Coordinates of C-alpha atoms and ligand atoms in Angstrom, one line a residue:
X1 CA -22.4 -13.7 -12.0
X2 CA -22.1 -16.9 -10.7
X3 CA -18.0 -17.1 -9.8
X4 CA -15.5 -14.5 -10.5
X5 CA -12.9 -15.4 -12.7
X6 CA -9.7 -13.8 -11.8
X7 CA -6.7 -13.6 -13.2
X8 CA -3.1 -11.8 -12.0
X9 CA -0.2 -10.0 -13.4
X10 CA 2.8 -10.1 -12.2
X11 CA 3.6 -13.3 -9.9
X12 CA 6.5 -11.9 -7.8
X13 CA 6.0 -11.4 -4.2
X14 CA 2.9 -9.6 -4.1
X15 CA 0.7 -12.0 -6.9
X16 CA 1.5 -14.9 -4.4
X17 CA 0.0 -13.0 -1.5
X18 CA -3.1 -12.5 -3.4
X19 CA -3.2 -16.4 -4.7
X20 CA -2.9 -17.4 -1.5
X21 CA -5.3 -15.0 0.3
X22 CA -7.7 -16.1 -2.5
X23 CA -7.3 -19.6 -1.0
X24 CA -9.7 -18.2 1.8
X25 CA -12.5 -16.5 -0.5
X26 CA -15.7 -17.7 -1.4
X27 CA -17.0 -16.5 -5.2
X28 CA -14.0 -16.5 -7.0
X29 CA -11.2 -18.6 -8.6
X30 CA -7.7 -18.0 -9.9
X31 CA -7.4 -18.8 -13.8
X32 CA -5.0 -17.1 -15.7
X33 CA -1.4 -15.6 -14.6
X34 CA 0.9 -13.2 -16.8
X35 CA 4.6 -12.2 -15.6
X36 CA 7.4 -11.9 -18.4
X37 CA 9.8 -14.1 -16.2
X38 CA 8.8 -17.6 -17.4
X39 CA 10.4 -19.6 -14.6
X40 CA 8.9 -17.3 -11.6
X41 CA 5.5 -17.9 -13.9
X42 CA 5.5 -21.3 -13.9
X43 CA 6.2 -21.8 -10.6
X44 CA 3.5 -19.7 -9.9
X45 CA 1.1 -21.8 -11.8
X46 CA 2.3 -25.1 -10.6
X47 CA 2.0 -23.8 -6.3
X48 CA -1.7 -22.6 -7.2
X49 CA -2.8 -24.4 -9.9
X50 CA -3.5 -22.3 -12.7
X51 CA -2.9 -23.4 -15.8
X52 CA -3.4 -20.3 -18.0
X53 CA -0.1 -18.6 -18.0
X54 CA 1.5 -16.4 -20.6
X55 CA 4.5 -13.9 -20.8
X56 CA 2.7 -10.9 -23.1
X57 CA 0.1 -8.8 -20.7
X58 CA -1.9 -8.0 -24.4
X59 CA -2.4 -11.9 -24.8
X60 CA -3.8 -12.0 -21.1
X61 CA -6.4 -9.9 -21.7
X62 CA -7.4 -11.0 -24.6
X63 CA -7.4 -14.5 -24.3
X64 CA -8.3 -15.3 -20.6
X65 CA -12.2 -14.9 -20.0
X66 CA -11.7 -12.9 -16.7
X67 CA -13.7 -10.6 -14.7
X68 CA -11.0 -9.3 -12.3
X69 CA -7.5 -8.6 -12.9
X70 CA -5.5 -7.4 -10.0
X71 CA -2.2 -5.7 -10.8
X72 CA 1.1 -6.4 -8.8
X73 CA 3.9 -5.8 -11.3
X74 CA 6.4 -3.0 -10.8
X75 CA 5.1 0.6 -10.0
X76 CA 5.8 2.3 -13.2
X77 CA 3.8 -0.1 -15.1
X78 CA 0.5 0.1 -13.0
X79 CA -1.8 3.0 -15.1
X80 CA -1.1 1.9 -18.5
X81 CA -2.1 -2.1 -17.3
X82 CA -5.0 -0.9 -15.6
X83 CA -6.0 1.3 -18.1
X84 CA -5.6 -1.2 -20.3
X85 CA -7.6 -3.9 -18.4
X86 CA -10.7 -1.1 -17.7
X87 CA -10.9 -0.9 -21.4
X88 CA -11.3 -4.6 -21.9
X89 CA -14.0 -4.7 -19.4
X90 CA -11.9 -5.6 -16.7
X91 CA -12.6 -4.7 -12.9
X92 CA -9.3 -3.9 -11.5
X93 CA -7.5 -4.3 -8.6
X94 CA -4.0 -2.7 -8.6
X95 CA -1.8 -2.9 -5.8
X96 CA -0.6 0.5 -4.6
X97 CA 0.4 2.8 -6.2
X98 CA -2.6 3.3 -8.2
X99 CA -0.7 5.6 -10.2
X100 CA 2.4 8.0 -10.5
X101 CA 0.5 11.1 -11.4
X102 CA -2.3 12.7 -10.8
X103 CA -3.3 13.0 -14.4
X104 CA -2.8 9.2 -15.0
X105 CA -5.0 9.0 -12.0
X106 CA -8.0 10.6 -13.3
X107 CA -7.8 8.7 -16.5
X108 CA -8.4 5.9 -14.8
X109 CA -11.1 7.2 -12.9
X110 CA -12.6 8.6 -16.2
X111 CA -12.1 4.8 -17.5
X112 CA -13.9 2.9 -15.0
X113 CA -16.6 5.3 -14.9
X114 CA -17.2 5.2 -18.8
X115 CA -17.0 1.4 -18.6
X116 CA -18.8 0.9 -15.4
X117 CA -16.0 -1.2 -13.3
X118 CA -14.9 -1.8 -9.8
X119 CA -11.2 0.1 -9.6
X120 CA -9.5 -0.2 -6.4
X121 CA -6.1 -0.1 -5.4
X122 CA -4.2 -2.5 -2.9
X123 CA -4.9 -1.0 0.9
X124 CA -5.1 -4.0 3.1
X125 CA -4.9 -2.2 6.4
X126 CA -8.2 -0.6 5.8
X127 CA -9.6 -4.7 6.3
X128 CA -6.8 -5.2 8.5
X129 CA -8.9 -6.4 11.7
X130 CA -6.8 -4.5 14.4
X131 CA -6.7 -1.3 12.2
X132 CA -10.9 -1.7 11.6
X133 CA -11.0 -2.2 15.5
X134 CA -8.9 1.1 15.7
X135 CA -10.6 3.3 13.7
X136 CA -13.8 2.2 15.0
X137 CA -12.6 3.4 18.6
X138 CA -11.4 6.5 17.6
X139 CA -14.7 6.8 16.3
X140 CA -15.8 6.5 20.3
X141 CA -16.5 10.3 21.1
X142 CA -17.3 8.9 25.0
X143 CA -13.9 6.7 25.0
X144 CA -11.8 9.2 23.0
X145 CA -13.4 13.1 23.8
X146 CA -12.2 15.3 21.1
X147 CA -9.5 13.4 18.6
X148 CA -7.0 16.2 17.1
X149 CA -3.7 13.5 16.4
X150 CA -2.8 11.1 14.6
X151 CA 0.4 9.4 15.0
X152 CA 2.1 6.8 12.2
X153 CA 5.1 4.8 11.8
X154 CA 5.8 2.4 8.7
X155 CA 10.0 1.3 8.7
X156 CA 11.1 -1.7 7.0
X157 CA 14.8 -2.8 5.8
X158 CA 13.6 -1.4 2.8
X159 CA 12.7 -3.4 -0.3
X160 CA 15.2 -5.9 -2.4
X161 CA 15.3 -6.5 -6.1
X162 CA 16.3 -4.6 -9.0
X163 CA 13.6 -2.4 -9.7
X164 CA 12.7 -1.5 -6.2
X165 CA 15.4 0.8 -6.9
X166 CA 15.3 2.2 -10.2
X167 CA 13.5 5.8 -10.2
X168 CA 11.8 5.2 -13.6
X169 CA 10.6 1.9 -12.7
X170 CA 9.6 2.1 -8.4
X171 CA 8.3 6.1 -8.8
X172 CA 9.1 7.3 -5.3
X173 CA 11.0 6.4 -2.4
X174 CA 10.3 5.0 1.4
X175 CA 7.1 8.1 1.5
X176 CA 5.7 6.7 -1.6
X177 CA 6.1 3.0 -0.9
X178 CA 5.4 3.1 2.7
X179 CA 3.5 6.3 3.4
X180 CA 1.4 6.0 0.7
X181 CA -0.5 3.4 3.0
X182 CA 0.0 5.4 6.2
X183 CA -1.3 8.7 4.4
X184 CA -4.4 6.5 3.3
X185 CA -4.7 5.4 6.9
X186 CA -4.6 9.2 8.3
X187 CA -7.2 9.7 5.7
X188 CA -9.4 6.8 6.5
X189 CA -9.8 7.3 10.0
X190 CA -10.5 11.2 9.8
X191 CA -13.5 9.6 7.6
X192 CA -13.0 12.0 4.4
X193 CA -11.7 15.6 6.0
X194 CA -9.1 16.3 3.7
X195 CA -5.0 18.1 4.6
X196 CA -4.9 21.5 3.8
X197 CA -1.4 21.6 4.5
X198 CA 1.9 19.0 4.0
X199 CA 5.3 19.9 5.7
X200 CA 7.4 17.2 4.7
X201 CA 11.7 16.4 5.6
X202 CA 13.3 13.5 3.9
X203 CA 16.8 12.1 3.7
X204 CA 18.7 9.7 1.9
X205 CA 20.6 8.3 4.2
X206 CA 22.1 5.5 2.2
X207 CA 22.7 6.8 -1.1
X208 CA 25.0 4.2 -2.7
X209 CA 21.9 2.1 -2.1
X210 CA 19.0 4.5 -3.2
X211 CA 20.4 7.3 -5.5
X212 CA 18.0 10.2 -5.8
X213 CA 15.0 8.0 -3.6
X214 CA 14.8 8.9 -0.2
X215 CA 15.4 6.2 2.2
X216 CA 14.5 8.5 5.8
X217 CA 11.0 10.9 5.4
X218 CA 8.5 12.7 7.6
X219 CA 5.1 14.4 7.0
X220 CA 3.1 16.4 9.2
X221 CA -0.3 17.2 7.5
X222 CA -2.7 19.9 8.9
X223 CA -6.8 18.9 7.7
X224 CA -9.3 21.5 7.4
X225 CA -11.1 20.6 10.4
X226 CA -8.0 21.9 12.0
X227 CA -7.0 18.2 13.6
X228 CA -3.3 17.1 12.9
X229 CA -1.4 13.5 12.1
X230 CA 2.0 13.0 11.4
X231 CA 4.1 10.1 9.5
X232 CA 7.7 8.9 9.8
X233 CA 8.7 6.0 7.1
X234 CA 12.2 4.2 6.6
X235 CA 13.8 2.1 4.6
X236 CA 16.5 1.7 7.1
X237 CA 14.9 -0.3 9.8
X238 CA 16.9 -2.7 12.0
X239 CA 15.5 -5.3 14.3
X240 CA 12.5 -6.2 12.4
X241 CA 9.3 -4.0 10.2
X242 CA 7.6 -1.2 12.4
X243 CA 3.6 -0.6 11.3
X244 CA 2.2 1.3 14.6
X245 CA -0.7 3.6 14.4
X246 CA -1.8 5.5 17.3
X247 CA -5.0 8.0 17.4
X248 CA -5.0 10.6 20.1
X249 CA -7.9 12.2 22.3
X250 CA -8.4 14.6 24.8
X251 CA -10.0 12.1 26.7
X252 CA -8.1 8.5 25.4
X253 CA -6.2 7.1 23.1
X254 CA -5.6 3.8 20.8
X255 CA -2.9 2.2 19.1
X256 CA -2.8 -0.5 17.0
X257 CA 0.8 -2.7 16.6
X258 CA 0.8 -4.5 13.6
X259 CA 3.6 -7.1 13.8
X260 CA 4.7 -6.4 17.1
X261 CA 1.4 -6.7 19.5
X262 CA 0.0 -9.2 18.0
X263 CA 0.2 -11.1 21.2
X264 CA 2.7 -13.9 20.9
X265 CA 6.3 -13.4 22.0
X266 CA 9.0 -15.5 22.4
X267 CA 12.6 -16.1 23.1
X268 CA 15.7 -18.3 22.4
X269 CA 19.3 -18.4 22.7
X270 CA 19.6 -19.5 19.4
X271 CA 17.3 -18.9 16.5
X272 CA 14.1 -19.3 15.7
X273 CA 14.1 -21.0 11.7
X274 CA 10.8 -20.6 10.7
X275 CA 10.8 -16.4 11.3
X276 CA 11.3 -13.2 9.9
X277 CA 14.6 -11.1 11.4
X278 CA 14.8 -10.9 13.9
X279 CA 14.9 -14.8 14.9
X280 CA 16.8 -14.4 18.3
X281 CA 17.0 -12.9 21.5
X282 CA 13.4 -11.8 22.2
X283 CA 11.1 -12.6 19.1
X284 CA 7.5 -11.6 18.3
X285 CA 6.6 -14.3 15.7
X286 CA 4.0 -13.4 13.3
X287 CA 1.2 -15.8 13.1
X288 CA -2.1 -15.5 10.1
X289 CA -0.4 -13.0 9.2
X290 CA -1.9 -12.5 5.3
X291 CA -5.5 -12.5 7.4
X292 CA -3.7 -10.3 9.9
X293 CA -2.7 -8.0 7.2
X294 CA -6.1 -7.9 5.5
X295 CA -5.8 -8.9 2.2
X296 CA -8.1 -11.9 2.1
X297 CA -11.0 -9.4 3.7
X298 CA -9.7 -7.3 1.1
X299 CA -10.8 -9.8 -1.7
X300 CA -14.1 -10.3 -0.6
X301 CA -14.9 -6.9 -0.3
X302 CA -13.3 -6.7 -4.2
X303 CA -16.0 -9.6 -4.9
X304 CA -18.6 -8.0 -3.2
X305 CA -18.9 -4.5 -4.2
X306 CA -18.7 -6.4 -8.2
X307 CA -21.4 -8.8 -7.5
X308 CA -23.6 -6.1 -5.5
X309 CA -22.3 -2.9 -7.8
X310 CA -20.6 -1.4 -4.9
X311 CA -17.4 1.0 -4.2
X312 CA -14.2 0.3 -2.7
X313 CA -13.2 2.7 0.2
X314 CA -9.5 2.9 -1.5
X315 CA -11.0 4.3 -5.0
X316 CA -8.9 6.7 -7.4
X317 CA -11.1 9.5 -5.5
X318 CA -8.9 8.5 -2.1
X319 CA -5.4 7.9 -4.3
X320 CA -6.1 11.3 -5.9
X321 CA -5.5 13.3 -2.8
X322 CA -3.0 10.7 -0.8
X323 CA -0.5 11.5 -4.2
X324 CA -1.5 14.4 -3.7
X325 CA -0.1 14.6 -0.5
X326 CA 2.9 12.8 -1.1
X327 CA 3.6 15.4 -4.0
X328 CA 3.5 17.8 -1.4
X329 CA 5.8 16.0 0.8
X330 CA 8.3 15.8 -1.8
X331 CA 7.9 19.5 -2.8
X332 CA 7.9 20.6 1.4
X333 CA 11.1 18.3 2.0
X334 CA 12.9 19.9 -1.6
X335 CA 12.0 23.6 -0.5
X336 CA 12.2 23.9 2.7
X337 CA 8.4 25.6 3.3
X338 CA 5.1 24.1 4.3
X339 CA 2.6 23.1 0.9
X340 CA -0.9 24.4 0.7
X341 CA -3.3 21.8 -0.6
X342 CA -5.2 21.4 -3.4
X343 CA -1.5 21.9 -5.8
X344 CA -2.6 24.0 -8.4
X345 CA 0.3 23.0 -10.7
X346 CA 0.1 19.1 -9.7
X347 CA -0.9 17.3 -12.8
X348 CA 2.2 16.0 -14.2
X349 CA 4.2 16.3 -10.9
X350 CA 6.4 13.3 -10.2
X351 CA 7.9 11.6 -6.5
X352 CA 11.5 11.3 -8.2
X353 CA 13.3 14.8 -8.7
X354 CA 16.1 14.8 -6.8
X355 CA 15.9 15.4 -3.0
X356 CA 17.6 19.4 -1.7
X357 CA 20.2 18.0 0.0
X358 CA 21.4 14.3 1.2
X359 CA 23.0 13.8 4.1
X360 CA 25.8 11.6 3.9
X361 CA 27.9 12.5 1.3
Ligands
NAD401 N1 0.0 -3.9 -0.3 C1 1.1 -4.4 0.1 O1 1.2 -4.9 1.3 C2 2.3 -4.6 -0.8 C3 3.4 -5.2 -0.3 C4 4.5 -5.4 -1.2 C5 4.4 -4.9 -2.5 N2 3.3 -4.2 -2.9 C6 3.1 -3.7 -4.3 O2 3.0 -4.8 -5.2 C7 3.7 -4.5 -6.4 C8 4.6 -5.7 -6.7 O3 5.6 -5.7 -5.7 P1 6.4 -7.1 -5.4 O4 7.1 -6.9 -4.1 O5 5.4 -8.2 -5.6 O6 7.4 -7.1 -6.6 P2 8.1 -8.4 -7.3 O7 9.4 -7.9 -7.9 O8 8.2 -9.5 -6.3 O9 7.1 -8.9 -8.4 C9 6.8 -8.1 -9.5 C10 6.5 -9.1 -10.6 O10 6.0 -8.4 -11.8 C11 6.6 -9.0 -12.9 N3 6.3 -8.1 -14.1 C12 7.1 -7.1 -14.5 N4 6.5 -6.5 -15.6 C13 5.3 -7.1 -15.8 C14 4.2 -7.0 -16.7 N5 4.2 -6.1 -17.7 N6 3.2 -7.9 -16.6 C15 3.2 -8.8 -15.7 N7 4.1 -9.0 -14.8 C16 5.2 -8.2 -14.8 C17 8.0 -9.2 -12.6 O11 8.6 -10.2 -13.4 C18 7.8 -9.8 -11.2 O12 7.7 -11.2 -11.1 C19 4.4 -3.2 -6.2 O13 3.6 -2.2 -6.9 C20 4.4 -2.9 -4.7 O14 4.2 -1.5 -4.4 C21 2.2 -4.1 -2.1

């Protein structure tokens, strides 16, 4: 294969990020784009040059001569697209979530095994190059002695746009958006032990903004080698995103600041115009920050394990047990107990009932 062709649906936010992280990736080129909204399409294709675009995801498939689709539309959509694209003899890379269930997610495992393709979903911290650093010193038994904690926090002012917050179209709350990468994380750096146990609290803090979704949660998950981590996700940050992870021994300990240790700080009594909130007062201006993030690594590795008929560390093997953590979360936080893992009655479960109480009605 001598240059992947790729091609992406959905150009909102997260298609651009890919298209421009493709920008730094040998062994493949962007040549077709699908999103329904024409306008947000063709500006798409007009910033990164592709000239392929259509509205109808069927024509996509069948018309564009791709290898690799990646999938960055709304949540609720992602199985039945990537489905879709495995059975055309696509490779796929979906951004998270994989899926909603865990049944959908072993379709698609059953897919891309039947029709031998690379299926990955979207977890750029894991070739984010201070998180690799991390987990490769937590790895350090002489640095670190015995490492029983993990600590995670992901907190953002919480997403905009319509279907962020519809239930039937986003499928979870701040846990399932946020902590679905944080959860992979935990996961990741205790290098495949899986939880046994998920006692989860969530809130909705701001229910006039996010309905039945919670906005506030907190997991603490138990693995069966006895070690510990827990995870605290918002969608009510102030004063700019969190994404800390820290990884605790009996003899040292790491932590890795995404946006807020990445070494440059400044200040200004008026504000900074070319920055993220917050702009004034004391600032810590991001800087690379798509390499920063990982998701050009991410790419090649995509590329890589195609060309090479490899594996992708966030496979629907990994997704199947972080939802299935997060389906505990919910089920802990509606309940009130702690949630033995495997579920025996997880299949169909969904992130969306209705939380046991809210707090600020
Ligand atoms: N990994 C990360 O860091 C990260 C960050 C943000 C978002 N995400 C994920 O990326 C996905 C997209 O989020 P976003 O912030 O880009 O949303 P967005 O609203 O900016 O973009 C979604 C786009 O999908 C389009 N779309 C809707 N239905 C479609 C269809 N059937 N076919 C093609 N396009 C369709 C919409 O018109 C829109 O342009 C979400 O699943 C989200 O969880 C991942």
């Amino acid at each position: 294969m001598s240059e992947i062709r790729l091609g992406i649906l959905g150009t909102g936010f997260m298609g651009g990020i890919h298209a421009r992280a493709l920008r730094d990736v040998a062994g493949a080129r962007l040549i077709a784009a699908c999103d329904p909204d024409r306008a947000r399409l063709e500006d798409f294709g007009r910033e990164h040059g592709v000239d392929r675009l259509t509205t109808e995801p069927a024509a996509f498939l069948d018309t564009a001569n791709l290898d690799l689709v990646i999938i960055a539309t709304p949540n609720a959509q992602h199985a039945a697209l990537a489905a879709t694209a495995l059975s055309a003899g696509k490779h796929v890379l979906v951004e998270k979530p994989l899926a909603l269930t865990l049944d959908e997610t072993r379709t698609l495992q059953t897919l891309a095994l039947a029709h031998r393709r690379v299926l990955a979903y979207g977890e750029n911290l894991f070739f984010a190059p201070k998180f690799r650093r991390l987990r490769e010193l937590a790895a350090d038994d002489n640095g670190m002695g015995r490492v029983y904690h993990q600590r995670h926090v992901f907190e953002t002012a919480g997403p905009d746009g319509e279907w962020w917050l519809d239930p039937s179209q986003v499928g979870g709350g701040a846990m399932l958006d946020l902590g679905c990468h944080l959860v992979s994380l935990c996961c990741w750096i205790y290098r495949g032990s899986k939880a046994r146990a998920v006692t989860g609290h969530s809130r909705t803090v701001e229910p006039h903004r996010c309905g039945v979704l919670e906005d506030f949660a907190l997991a603490w998950l138990e693995f069966e080698d006895g070690r510990t981590a827990d995870v605290r996700t918002s969608w009510l940050q102030r004063g700019g995103e969190e994404l800390v992870t820290e990884v605790l021994g009996t003899k040292g300990f790491v932590r890795a600041d995404l946006w807020k240790g990445m070494g440059l700080s400044a200040y200004t009594q008026g504000r900074f115009s070319s920055m993220w909130e917050p702009a004034s007062g004391w600032v810590h201006p991001e800087w690379e920050w798509i390499q920063n993030s990982g998701y050009p690594q991410q790419l090649r590795a995509m590329i890589h394990a195609i060309v090479n008929g490899g594996a992708m560390e966030a496979d629907c093997q990994l997704w199947q047990h972080v939802l299935e953590i997060l389906l505990a979360v919910n089920r802990s936080a509606r309940t009130g107990r702690t949630v033995s893992l495997p579920l025996d009655d997880g299949a169909t479960l969904t992130l969306t009932e209705p939380l046991r109480q809210s707090v600020n009605e």
